[in-house]
Coordinates of C-alpha atoms and ligand atoms in Angstrom, one line a residue:
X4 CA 18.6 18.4 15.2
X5 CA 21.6 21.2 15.6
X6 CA 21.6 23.4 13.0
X7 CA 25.5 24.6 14.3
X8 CA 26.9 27.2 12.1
X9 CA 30.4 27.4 11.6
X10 CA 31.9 30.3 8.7
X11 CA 34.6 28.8 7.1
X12 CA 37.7 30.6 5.5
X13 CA 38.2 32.3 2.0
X14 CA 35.0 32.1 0.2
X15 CA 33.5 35.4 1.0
X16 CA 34.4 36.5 -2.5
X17 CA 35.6 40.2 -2.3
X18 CA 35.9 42.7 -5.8
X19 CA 39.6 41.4 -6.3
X20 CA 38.4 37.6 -6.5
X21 CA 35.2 37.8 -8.0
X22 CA 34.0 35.9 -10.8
X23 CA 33.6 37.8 -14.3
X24 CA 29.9 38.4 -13.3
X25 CA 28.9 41.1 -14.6
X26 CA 29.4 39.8 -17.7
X27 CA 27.7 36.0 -16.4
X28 CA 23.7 36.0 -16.6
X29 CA 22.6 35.5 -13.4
X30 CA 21.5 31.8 -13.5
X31 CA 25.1 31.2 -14.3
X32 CA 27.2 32.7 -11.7
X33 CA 29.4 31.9 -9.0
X34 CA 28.5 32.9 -5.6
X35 CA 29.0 36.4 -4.9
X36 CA 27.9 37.3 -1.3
X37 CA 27.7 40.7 -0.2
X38 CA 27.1 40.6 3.4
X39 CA 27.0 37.4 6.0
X40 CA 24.3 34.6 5.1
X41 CA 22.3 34.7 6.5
X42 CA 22.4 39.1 5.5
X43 CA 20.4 41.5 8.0
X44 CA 17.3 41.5 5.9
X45 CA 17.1 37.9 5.8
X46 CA 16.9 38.1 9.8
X47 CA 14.9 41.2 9.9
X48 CA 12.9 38.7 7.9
X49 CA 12.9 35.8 10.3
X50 CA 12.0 38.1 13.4
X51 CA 8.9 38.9 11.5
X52 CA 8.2 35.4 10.5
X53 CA 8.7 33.8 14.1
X54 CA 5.1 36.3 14.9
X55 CA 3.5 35.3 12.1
X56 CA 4.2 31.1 11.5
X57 CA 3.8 27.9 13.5
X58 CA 7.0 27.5 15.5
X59 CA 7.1 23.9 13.7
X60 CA 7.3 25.3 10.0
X61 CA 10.3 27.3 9.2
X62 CA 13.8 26.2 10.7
X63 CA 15.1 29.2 12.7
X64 CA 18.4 29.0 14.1
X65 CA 21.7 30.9 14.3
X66 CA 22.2 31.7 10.9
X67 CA 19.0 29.9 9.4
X68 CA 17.0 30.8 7.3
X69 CA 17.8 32.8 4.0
X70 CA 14.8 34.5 2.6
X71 CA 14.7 34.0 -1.4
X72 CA 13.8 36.7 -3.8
X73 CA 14.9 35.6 -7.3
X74 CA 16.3 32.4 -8.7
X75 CA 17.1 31.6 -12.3
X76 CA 19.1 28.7 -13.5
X77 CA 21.4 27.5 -10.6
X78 CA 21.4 30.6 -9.2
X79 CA 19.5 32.1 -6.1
X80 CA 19.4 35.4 -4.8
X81 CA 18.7 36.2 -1.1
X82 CA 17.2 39.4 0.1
X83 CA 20.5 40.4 1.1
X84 CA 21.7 40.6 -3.0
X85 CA 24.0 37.6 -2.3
X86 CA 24.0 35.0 -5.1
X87 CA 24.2 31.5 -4.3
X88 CA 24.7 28.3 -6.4
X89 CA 21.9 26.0 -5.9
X90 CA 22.4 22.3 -5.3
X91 CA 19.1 21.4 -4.5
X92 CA 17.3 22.6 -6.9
X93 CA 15.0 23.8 -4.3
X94 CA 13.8 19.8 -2.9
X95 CA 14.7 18.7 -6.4
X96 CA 12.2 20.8 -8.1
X97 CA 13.8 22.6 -10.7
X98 CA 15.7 20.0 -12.6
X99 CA 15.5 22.2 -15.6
X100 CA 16.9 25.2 -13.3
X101 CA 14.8 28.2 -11.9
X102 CA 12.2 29.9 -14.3
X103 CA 13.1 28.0 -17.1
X104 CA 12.3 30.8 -19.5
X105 CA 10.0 28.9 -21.5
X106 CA 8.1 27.7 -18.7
X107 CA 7.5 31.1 -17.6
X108 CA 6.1 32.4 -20.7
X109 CA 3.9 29.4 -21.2
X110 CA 2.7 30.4 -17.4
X111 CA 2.5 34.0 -18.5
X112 CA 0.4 33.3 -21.6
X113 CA -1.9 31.0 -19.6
X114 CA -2.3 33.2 -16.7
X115 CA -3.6 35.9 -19.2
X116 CA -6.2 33.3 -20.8
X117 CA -7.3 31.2 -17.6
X118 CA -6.3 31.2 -14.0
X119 CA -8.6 29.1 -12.7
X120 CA -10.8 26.4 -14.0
X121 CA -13.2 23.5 -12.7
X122 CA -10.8 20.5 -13.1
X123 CA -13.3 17.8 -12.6
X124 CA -16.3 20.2 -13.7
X125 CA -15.9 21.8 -16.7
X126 CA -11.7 21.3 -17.3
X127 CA -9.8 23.8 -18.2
X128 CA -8.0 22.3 -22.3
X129 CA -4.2 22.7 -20.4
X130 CA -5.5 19.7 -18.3
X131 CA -6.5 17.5 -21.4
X132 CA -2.9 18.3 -22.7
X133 CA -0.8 17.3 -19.5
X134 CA -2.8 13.9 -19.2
X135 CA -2.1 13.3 -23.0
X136 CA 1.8 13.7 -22.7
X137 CA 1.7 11.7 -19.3
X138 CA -0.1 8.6 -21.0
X139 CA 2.6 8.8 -23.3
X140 CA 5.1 8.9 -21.0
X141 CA 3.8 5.8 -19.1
X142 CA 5.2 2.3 -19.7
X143 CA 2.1 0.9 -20.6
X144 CA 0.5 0.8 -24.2
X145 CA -3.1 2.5 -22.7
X146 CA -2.4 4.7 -19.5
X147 CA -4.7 7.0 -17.9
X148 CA -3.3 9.4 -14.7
X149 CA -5.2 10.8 -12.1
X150 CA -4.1 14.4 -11.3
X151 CA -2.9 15.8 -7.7
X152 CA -1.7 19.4 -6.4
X153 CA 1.1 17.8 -4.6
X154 CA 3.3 14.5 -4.1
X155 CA 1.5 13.3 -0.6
X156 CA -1.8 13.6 -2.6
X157 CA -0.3 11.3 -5.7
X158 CA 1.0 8.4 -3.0
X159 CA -2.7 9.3 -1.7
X160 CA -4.5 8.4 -4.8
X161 CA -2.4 5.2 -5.7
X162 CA -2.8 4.0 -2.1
X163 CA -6.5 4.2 -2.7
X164 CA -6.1 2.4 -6.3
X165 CA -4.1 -0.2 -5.2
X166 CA -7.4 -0.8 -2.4
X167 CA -9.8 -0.8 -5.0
X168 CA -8.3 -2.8 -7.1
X169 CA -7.0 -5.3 -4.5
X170 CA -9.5 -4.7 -2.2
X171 CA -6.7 -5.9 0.2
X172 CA -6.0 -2.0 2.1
X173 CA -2.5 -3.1 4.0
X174 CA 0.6 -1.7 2.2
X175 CA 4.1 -2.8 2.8
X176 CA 6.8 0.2 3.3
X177 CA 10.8 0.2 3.6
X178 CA 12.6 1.5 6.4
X179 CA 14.2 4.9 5.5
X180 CA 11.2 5.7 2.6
X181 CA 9.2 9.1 2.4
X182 CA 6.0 9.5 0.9
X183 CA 4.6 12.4 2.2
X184 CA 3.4 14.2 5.6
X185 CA -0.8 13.6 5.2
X186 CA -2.6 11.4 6.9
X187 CA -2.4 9.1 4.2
X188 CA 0.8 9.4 2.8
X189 CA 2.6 9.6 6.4
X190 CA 0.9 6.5 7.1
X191 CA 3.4 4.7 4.6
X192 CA 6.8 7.0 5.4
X193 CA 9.1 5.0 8.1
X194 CA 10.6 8.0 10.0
X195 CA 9.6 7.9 14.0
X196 CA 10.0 11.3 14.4
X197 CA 7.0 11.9 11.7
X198 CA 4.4 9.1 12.4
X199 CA 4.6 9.2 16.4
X200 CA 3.2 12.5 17.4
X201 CA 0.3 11.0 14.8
X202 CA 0.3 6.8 15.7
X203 CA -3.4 7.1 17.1
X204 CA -4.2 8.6 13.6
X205 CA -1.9 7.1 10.8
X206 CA -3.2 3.7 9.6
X207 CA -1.9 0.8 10.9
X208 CA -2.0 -1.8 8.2
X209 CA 1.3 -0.8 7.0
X210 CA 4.4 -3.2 8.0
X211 CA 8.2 -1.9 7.2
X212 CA 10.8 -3.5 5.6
X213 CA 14.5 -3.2 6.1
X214 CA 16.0 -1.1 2.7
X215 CA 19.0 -3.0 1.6
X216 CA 22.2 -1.5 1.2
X217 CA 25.8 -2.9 0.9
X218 CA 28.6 0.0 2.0
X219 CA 28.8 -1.1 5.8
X220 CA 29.1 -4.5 7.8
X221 CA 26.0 -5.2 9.1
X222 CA 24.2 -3.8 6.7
X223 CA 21.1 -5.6 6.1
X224 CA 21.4 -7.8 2.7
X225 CA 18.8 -7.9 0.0
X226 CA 18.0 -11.3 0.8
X227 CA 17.3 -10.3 4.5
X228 CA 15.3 -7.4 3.1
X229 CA 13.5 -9.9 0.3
X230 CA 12.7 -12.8 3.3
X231 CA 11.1 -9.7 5.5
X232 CA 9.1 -8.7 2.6
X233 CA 7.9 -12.0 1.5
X234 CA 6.6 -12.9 5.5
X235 CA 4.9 -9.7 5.3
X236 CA 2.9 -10.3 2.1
X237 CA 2.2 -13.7 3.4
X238 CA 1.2 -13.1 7.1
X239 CA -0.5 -9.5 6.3
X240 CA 0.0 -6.2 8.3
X241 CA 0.5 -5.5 11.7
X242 CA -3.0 -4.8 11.9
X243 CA -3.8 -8.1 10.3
X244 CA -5.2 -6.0 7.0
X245 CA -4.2 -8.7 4.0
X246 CA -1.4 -6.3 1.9
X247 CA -2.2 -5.0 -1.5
X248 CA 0.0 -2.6 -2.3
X249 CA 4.2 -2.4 -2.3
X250 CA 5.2 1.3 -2.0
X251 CA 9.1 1.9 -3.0
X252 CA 10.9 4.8 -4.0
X253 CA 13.5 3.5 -7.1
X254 CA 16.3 5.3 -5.2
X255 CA 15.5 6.5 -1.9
X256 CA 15.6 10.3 -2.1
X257 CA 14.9 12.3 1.5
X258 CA 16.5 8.8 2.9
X259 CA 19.9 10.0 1.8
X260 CA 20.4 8.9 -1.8
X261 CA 20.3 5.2 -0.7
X262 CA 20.2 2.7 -4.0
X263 CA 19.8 -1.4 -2.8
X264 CA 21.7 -3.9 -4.4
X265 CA 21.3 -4.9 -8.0
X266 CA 18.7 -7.1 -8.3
X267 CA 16.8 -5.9 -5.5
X268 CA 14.1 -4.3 -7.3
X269 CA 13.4 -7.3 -9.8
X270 CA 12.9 -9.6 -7.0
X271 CA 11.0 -7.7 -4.9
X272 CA 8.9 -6.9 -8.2
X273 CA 8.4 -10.6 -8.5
X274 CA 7.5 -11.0 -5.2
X275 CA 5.2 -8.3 -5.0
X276 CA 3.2 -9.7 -8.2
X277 CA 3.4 -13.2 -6.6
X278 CA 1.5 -12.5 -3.4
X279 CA -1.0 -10.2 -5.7
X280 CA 0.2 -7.1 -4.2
X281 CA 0.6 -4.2 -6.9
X282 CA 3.8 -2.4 -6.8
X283 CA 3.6 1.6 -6.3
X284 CA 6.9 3.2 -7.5
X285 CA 7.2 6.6 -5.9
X286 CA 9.5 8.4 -8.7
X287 CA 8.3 11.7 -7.1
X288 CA 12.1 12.6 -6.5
X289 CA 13.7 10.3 -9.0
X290 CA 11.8 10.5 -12.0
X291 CA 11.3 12.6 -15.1
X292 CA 15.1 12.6 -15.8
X293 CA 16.3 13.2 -12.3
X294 CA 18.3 9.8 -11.7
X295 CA 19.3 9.6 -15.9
X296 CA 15.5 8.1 -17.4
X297 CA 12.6 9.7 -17.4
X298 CA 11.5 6.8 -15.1
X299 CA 14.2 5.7 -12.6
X300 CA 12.2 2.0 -11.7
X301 CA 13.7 0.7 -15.3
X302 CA 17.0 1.6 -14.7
X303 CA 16.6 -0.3 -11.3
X304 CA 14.6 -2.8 -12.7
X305 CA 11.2 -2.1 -10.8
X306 CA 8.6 -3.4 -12.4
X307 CA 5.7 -0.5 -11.3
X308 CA 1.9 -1.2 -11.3
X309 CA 1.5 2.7 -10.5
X310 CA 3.8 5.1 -10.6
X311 CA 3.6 8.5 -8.8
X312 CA 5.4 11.7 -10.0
X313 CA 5.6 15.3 -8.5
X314 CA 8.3 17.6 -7.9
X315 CA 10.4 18.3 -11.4
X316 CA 6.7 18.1 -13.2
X317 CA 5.9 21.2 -12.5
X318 CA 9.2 23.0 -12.5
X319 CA 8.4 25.3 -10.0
X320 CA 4.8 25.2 -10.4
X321 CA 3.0 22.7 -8.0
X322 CA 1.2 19.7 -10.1
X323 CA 1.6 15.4 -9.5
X324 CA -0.2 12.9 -10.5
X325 CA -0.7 8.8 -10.0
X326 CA -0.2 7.1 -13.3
X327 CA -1.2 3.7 -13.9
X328 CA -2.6 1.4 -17.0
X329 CA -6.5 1.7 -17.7
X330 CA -7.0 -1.5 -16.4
X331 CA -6.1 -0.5 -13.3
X332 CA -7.1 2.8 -12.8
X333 CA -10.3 1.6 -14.1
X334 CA -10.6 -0.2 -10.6
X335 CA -12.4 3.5 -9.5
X336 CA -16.1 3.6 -10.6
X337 CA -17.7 5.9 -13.2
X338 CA -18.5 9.2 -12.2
X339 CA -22.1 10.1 -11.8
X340 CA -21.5 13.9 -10.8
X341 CA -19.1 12.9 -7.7
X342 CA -15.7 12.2 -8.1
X343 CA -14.2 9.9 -5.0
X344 CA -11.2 11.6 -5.2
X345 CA -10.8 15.3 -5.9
X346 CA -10.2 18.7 -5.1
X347 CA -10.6 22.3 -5.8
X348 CA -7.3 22.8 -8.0
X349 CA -7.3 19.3 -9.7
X350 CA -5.7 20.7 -13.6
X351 CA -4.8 23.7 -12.3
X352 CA -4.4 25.3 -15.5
X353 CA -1.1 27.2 -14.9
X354 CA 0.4 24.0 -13.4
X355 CA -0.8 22.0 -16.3
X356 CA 0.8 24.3 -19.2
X357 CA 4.1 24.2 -17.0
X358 CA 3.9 20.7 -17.0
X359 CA 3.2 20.3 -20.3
X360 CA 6.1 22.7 -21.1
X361 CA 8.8 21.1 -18.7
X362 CA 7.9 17.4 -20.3
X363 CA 8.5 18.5 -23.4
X364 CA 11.7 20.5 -22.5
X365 CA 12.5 17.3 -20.9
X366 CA 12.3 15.0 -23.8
X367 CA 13.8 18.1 -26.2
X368 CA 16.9 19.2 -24.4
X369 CA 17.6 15.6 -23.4
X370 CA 17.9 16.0 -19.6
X371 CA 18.2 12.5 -18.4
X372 CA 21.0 11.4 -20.3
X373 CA 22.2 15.4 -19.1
X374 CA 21.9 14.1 -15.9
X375 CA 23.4 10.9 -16.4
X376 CA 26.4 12.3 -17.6
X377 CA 26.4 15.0 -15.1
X378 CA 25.8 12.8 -12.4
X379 CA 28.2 10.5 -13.2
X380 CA 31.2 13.2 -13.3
X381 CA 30.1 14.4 -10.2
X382 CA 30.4 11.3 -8.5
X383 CA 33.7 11.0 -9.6
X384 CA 34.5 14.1 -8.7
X385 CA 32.9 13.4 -4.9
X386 CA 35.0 10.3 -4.7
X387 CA 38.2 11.9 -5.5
X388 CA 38.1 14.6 -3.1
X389 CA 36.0 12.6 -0.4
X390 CA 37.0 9.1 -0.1
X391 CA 39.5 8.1 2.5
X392 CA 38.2 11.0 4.8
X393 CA 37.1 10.0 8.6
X394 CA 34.0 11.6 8.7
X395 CA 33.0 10.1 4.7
X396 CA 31.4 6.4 5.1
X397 CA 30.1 6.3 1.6
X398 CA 29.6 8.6 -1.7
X399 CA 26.7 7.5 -3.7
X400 CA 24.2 8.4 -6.1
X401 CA 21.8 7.9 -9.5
X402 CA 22.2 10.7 -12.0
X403 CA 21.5 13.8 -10.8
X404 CA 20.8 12.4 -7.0
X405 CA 23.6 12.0 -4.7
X406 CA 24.6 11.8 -0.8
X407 CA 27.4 11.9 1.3
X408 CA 27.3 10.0 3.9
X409 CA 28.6 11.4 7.2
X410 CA 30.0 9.0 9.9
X411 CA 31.7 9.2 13.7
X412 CA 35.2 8.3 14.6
X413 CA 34.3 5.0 14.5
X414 CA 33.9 4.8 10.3
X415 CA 30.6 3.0 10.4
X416 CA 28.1 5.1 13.1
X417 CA 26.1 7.6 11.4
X418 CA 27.1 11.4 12.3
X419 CA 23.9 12.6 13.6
X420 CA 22.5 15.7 12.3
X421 CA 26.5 16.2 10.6
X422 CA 25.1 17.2 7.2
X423 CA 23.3 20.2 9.0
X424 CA 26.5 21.3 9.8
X425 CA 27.9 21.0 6.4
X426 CA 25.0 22.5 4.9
X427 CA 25.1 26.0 7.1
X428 CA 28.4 26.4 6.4
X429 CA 28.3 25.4 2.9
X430 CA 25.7 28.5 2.7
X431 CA 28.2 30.7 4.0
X432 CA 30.6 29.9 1.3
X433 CA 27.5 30.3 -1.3
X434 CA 26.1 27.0 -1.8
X435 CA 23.2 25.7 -1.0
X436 CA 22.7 22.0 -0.2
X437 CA 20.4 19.8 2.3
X438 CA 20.6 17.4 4.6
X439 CA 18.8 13.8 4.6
X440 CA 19.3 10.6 6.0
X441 CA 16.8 9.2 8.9
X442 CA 19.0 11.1 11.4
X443 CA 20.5 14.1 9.4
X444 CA 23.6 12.5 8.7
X445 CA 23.7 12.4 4.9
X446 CA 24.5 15.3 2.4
X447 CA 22.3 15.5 -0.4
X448 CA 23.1 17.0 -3.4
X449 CA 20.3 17.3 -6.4
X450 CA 21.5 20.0 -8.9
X451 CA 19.3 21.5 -11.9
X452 CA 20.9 19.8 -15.0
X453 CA 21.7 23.6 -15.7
X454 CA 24.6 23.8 -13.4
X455 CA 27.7 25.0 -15.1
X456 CA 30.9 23.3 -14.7
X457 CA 32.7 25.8 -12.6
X458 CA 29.5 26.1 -10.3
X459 CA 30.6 22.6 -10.1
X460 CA 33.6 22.9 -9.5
X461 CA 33.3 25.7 -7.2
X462 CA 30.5 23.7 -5.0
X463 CA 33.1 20.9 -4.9
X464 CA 35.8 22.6 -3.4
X465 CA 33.3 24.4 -1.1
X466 CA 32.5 21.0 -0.1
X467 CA 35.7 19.6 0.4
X468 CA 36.6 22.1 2.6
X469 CA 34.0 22.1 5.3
X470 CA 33.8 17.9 5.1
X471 CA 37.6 18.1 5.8
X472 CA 36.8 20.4 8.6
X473 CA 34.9 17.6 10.1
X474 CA 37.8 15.1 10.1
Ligands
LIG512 C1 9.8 10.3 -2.7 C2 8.8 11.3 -2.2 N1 7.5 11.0 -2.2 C3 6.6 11.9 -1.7 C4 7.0 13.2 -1.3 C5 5.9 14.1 -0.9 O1 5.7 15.1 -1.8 P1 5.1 16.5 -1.4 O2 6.1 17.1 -0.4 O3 5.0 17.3 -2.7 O4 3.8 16.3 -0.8 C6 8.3 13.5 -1.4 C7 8.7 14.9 -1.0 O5 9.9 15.1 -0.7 C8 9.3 12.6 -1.9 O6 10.6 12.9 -1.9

């Protein structure tokens, strides 16, 4: 993908222009960039990296990366001193914004109790809390949740329930989903680029069907999607491996923001449950109040056997987990001293008590029906200044999750690797924002539910100007 970098005009905020900042807590500012962004420490920086890293891990191009030092609210800060607005919230982590203060004294106070326990040993009490707040979280009246250091290990652990409770190991998969990187978890995420390096390793019971959508003529339909998944449940996987489990994110997140039709979800639901296939809702981006519920499959109407949540759970801190009623999760046997599935930082107890602290802050400060509401205006927003542009095919979004989608001359061909573009030189004008889509071409924008309305409004127009650039 080309990273091209491209500065735009009038954003580099000088002393005349600047925002009332020193009087604006830093979490709350406007962009205020003291040098180019990337600055010369930030490259310094990258030199040292490129030594020191894989080639394949960090991004390094003309004007990529920015080293981070501080972030708090919506706000970053580079090593440079610039300030940026974050509309990312860092892979849609910090929902709540950066070091939420209370989560960092709750990590504070736990780190000078208990650093380290023996999750599945002798567990440390902040596990016992998180599980008790995530059973009440789930939709169902007696939930239990299996706890995971990251998302890929969640999909992970609800791939392996859904086999033990099926005993039927193929999974069906859409088009444009992402579940993870590991073995396991890359074995169900569509992108080529991923799986192929991997093929001779990734599982192969997994078939692929077409993600509905509904902007663009010859999109595939819901019922094309529906009568793809329903011969796949029937004949099995490509492997020939009878499929248990449906995996589907409610909105599709690193895919570009994509939602299917109305409807889509219940039906495939149905399906699912007819051909005894459990459904696996990955609400690793979209839930806990990200897309305007604390579980995005009701608002889409996916009915979930197991649901798997990561990301905002932590804020910041790195904690999932697989949830999923007793009944099923009962499907894994007793342990008699060895757990089948574990690992050395299972209940880690500072991720725990930030869990436990952002849930609560969650349900408190009502963040989805912030995001909601936020998301909604935003969208408007988009629409007004976007629509009608060349280079926009479609503007869409769930709460606090929305992409721009970036297309040729033509008005329906994907721009390839165009929201790169947009998001280097969106950096140079202070705001931060990512690329998705299967091939780059969609702007993603997942703001912490702290963003202020002229950081809105300020990201906007920053927007606007390099999308018009495009056209
Ligand atoms: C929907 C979804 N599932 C799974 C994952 C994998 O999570 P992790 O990167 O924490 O392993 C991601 C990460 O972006 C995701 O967006």
């Amino acid at each position: 993908m080309l990273w091209g970098c491209r500065r735009i005009r009038s954003y580099r905020r000088n002393e005349a222009d600047a925002p009332v900042s020193a009087t604006t807590a830093f979490g709350s500012r406007l962009p205020e960039l003291v040098t180019s962004a990337p600055g010369p420490a930030s490259r310094a920086f990258t030199d040292r990296l490129r030594g020191v890293e894989s080639r394949n891990v960090t991004f390094v191009g003309d004007g990529w990366p920015l080293f981070w030092e501080e972030a708090s609210g919506s706000n970053v800060r580079d090593a440079d001193n610039n300030t940026y607005v974050d509309m990312t919230s860092a892979f849609g982590v910090a929902l709540l914004g950066h070091s939420h203060p209370a989560v960092t004294a709750a990590i504070t106070k736990q780190a000078n109790l208990l650093i380290h326990g023996m999750g599945d040993v002798h567990p440390p009490t902040a596990k016992l809390e998180l599980l008790e707040r995530l059973a009440r979280l789930a939709p169902w009246d007696s939930a239990q949740a299996v706890l995971a250091t990251t998302g890929s290990e969640a999909v992970e652990i609800a791939l392996k329930t859904a086999q033990l409770a099926t005993g039927k190991p193929g999974v069906l998969a859409f088009e444009g989903g992402y579940h993870g990187l590991t073995l396991g978890s890359l074995a169900v995420t569509s992108r080529a680029d991923f799986r192929e390096p991997f093929a001779d390793r990734t599982y192969g019971g997994v078939s692929f069907a077409p993600f509905p959508e509904h902007w663009r003529e010859g999109d595939r339909s819901a019922e094309e999607s529906l009568a793809s998944v329903r011969d796949s449940l029937r004949l099995g996987a490509p492997n020939g491996d009878p499929i248990g489990a449906v995996i589907v994110e409610p909105v599709q997140g690193r895919g570009g923001a994509r939602l299917a039709p109305d409807g889509f979800m219940a039906e495939l639901s149905v399906a699912a449950a007819d051909a005894g296939a459990l459904v696996i809702a990955d609400e690793i981006m979209t839930g806990l109040g990200r897309c305007g519920a604390m579980l995005a499959a009701e608002t889409v109407g996916l009915v979930p056997d197991l649901i798997c949540i990561g990301k905002a759970l932590g804020a910041g801190m790195p904690v999932a987990a697989c949830l999923g009623p007793k009944s099923l999760i009962d499907s894994w046997p007793l342990s008699e001293g060895e757990a089948l599935h574990t690992s050395t930082f299972l209940g880690h107890p500072l991720s725990c008590v930030a869990a436990s602290t952002a849930l609560d802050l969650t349900m408190d400060e009502g963040v989805p029906k912030r995001a909601t509401e936020m998301g909604h205006d935003l969208l408007v927003s988009l629409s007004q200044r976007l629509s009608g542009l060349p280079s926009v095919g479609n503007i869409r979004g769930l709460g606090l999750l929305l992409g721009i989608e970036l297309v040729g001359p033509d008005g329906i061909t994907p721009l390839l690797g165009g929201a790169a573009r947009v998001a280097s030189s969106a950096m140079k004008a202070g705001v931060l924002v990512l690329p998705a889509g299967d091939l780059g071409q969609v702007v993603e924008l997942a703001p912490p539910v702290v963003l202020k309305a002229d950081q809105e409004m300020y990201a906007l127009e920053v927007l606007e100007n390099v999308i018009r650039s495009f056209s």
